[in-house]
PDB file of C-alpha atoms in Angstrom:
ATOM      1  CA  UNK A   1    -155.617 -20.354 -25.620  1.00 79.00           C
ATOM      2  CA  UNK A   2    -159.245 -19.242 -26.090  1.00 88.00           C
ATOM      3  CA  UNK A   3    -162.218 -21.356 -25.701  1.00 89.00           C
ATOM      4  CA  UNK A   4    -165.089 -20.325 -28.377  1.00 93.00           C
ATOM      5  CA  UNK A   5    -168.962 -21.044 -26.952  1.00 94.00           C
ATOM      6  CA  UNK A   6    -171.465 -20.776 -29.698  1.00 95.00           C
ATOM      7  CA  UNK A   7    -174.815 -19.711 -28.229  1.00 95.00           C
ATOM      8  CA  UNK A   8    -178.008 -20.972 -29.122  1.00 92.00           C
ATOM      9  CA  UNK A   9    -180.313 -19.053 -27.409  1.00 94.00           C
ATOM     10  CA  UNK A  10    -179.151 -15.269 -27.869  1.00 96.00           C
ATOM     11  CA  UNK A  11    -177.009 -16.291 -31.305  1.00 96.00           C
ATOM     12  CA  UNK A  12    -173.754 -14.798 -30.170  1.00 96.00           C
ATOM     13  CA  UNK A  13    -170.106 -16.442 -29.819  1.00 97.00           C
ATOM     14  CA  UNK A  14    -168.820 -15.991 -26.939  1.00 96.00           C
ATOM     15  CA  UNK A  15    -165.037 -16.238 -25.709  1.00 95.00           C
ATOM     16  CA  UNK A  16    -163.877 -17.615 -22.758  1.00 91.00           C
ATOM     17  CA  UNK A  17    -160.095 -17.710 -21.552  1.00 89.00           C
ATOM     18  CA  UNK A  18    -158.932 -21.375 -21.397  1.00 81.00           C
ATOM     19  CA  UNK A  19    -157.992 -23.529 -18.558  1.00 77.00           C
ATOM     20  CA  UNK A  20    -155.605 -22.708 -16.228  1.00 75.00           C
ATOM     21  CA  UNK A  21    -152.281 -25.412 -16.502  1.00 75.00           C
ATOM     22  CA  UNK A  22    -152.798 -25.528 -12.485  1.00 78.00           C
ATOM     23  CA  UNK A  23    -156.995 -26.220 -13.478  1.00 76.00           C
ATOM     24  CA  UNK A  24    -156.796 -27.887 -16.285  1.00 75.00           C
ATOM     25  CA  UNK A  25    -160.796 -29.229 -15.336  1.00 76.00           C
ATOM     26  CA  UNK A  26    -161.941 -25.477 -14.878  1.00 77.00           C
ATOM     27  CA  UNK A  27    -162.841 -23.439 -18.261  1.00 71.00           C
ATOM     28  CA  UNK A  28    -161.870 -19.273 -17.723  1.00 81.00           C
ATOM     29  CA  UNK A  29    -163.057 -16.308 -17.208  1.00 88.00           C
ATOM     30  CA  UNK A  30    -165.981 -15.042 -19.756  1.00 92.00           C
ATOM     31  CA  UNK A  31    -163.456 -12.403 -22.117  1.00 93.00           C
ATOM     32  CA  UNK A  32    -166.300 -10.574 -24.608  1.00 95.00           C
ATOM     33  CA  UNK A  33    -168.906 -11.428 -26.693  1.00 97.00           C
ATOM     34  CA  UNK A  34    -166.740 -12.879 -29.783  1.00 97.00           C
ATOM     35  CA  UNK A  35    -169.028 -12.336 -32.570  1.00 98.00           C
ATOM     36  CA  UNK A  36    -172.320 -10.651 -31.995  1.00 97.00           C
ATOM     37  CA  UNK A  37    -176.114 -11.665 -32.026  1.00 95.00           C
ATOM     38  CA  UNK A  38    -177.057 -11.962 -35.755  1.00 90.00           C
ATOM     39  CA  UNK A  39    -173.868 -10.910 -37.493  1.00 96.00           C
ATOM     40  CA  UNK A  40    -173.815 -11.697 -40.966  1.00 95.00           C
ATOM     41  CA  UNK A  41    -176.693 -13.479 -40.823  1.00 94.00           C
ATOM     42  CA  UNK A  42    -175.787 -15.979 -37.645  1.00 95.00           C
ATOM     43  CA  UNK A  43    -178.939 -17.980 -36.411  1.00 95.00           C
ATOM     44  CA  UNK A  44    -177.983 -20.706 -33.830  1.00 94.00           C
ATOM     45  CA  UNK A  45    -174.315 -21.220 -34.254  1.00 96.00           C
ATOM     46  CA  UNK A  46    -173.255 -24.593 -34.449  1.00 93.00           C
ATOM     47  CA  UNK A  47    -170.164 -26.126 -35.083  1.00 90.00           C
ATOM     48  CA  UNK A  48    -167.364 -23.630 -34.999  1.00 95.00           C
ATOM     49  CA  UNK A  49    -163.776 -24.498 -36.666  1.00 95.00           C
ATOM     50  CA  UNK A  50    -161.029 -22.648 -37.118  1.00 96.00           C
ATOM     51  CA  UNK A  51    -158.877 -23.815 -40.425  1.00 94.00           C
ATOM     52  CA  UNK A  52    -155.452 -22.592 -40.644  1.00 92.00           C
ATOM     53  CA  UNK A  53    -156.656 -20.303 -43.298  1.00 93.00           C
ATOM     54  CA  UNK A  54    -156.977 -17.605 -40.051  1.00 94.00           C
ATOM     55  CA  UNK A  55    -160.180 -17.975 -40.708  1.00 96.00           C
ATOM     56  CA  UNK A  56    -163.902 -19.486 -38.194  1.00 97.00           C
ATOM     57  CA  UNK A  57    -166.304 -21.351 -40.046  1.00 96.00           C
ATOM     58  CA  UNK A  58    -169.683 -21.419 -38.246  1.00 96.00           C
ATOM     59  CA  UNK A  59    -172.834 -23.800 -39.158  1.00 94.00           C
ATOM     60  CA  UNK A  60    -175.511 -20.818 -38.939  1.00 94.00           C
ATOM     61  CA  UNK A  61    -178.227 -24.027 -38.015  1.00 93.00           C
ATOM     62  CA  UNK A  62    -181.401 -21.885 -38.725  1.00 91.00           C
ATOM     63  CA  UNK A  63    -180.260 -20.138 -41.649  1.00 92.00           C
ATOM     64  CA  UNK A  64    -179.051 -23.422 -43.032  1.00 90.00           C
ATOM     65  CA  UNK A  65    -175.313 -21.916 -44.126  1.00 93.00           C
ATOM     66  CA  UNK A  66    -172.066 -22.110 -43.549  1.00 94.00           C
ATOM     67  CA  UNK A  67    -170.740 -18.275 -42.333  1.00 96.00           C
ATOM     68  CA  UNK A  68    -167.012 -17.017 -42.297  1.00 96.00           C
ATOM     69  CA  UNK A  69    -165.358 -14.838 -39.904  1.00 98.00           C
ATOM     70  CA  UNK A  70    -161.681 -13.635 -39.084  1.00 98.00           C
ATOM     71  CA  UNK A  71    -160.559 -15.674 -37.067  1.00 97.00           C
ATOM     72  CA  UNK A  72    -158.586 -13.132 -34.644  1.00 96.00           C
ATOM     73  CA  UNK A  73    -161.626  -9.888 -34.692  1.00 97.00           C
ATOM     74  CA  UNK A  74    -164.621 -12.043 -35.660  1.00 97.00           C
ATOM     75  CA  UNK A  75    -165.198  -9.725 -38.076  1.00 97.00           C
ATOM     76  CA  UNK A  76    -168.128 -11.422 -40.376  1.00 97.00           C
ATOM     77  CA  UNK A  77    -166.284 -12.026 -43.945  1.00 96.00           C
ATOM     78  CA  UNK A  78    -168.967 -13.946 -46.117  1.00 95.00           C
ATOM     79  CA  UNK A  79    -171.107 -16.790 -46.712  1.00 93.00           C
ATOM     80  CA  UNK A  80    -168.495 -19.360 -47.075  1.00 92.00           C
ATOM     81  CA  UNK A  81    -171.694 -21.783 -48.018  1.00 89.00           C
ATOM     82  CA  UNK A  82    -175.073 -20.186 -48.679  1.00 86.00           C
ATOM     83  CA  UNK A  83    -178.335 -21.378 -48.221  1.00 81.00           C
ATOM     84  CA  UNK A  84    -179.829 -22.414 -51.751  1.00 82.00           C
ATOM     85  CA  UNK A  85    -176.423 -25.469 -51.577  1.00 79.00           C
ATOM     86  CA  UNK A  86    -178.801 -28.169 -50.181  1.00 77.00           C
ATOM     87  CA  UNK A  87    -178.048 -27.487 -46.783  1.00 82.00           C
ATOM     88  CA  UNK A  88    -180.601 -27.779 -44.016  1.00 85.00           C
ATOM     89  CA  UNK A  89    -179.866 -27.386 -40.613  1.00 88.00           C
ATOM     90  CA  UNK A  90    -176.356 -27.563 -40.256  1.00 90.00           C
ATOM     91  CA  UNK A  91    -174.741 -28.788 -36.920  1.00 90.00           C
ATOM     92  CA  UNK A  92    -170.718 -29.555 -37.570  1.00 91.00           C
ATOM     93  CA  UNK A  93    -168.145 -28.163 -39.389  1.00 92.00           C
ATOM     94  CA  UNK A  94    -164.758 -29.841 -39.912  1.00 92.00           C
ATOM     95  CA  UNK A  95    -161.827 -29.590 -42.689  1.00 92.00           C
ATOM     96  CA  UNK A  96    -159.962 -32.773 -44.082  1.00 89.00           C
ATOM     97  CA  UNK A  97    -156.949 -33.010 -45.007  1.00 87.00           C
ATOM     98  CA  UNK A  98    -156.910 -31.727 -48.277  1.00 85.00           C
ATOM     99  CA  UNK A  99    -159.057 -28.637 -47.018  1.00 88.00           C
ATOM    100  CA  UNK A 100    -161.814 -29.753 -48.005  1.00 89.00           C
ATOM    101  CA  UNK A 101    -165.108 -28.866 -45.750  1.00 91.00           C
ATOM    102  CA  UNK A 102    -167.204 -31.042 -44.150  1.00 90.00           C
ATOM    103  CA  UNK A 103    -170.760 -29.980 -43.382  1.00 91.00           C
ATOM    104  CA  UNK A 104    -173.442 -32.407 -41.472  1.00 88.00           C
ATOM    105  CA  UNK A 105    -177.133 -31.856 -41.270  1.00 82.00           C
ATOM    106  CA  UNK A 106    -179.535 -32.308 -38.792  1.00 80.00           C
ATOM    107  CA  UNK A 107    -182.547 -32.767 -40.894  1.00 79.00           C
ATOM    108  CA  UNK A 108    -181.101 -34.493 -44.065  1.00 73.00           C
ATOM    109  CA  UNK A 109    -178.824 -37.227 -42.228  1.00 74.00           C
ATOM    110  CA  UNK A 110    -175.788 -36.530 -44.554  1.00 79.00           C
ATOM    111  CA  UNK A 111    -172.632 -34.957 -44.954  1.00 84.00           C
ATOM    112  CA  UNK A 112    -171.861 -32.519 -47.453  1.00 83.00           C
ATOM    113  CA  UNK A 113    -168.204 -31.808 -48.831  1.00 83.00           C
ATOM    114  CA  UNK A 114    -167.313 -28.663 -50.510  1.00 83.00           C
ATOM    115  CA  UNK A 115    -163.811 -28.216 -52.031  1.00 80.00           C
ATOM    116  CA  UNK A 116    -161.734 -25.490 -51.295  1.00 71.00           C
ATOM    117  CA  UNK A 117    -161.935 -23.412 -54.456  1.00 63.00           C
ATOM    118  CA  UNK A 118    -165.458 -24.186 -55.616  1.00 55.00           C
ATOM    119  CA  UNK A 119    -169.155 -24.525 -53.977  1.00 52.00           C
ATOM    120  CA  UNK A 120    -169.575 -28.004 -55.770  1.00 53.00           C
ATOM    121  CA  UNK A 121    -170.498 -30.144 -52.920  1.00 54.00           C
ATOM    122  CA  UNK A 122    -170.390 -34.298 -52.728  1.00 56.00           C
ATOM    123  CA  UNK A 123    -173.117 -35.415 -50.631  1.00 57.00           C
ATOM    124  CA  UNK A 124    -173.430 -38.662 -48.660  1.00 57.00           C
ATOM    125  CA  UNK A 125    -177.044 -39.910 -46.916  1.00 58.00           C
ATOM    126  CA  UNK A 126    -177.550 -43.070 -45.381  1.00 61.00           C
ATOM    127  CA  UNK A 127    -180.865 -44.857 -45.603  1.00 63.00           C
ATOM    128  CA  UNK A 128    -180.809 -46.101 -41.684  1.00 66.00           C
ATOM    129  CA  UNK A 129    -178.427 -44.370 -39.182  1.00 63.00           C
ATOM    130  CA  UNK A 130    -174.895 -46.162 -38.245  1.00 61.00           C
ATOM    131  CA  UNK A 131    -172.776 -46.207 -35.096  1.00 63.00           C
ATOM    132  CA  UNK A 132    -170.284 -47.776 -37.163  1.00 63.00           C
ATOM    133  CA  UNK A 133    -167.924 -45.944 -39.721  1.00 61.00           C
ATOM    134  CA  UNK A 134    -168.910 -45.535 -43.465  1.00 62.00           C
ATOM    135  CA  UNK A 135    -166.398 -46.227 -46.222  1.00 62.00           C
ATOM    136  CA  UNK A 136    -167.232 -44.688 -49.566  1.00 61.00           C
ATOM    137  CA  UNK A 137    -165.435 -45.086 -52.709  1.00 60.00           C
ATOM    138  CA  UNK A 138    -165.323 -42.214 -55.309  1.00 60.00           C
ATOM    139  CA  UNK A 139    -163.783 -40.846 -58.600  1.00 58.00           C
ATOM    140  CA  UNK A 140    -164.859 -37.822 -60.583  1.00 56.00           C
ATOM    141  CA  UNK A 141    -165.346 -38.944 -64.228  1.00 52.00           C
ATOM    142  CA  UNK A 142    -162.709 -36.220 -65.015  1.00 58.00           C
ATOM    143  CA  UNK A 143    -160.062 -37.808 -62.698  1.00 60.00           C
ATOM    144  CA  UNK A 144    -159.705 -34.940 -60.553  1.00 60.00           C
ATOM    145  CA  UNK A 145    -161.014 -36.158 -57.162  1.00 61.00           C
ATOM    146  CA  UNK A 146    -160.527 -39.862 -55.735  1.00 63.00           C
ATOM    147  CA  UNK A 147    -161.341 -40.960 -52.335  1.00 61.00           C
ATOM    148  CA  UNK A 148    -157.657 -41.923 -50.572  1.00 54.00           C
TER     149      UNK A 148
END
């Protein structure tokens, strides 16, 4: 197992080999330089995920998109989620259950959802912040999305 370090300040990935069993506290070795400074576009990586589609999604924070990269090279592959979506300084990246991806931003306070086979994107703000959890109930008029 790998551990994947986005970095800030020189806009790199970098991977590290993960704990030892016997130092399970103790993160590895620095490996290589996973995915270079600016490739395809990468501007403060936040929020890496790896989906089981073999690919990594990345929140590119300054670019405000959401970049795509083989998952075992780090090859750049596209802008899974380009700029002119509504996105502004994404920080997190996670996939539901039905694949669908999740996308917070720092300077709009909401969550954006984009399905797996389109760029149409759901988008949730709150009015104050919450430390507690937010249910929202949803149906598309045409029946084909429905919150579980």
């Amino acid at each position: 197992d790998h551990l994947y370090v986005g970095s800030a300040s020189t806009d790199e990935v970098l991977r590290f080999q993960g704990p030892l069993v016997e130092f399970p506290n103790i993160p590895g070795d620095l490996i290589d330089t996973f995915i270079p400074a600016g490739s395809g576009g990468l501007d403060e990586p936040r929020g890496l995920t790896f989906n089981n589609d073999g690919y990594l999604y990345i929140a590119s924070k300054l670019s405000s998109q959401v970049l795509r990269y083989d998952g075992a090279t780090g090859v750049f592959v596209d802008r899974y989620v380009d700029a002119d979506s509504g996105l502004s300084a994404p920080i997190k990246t996670i996939f539901d259950a039905d694949g669908n991806l999740l996308v917070s931003g720092r300077d709009t306070h909401n969550v954006q959802r984009y399905g797996r086979s389109s760029q149409a994107a759901l988008t949730l703000s709150l009015s104050t912040p919450s430390g507690l959890p937010v249910t929202l109930q949803y149906q598309t008029v045409d029946g084909t999305a429905s919150s579980h």
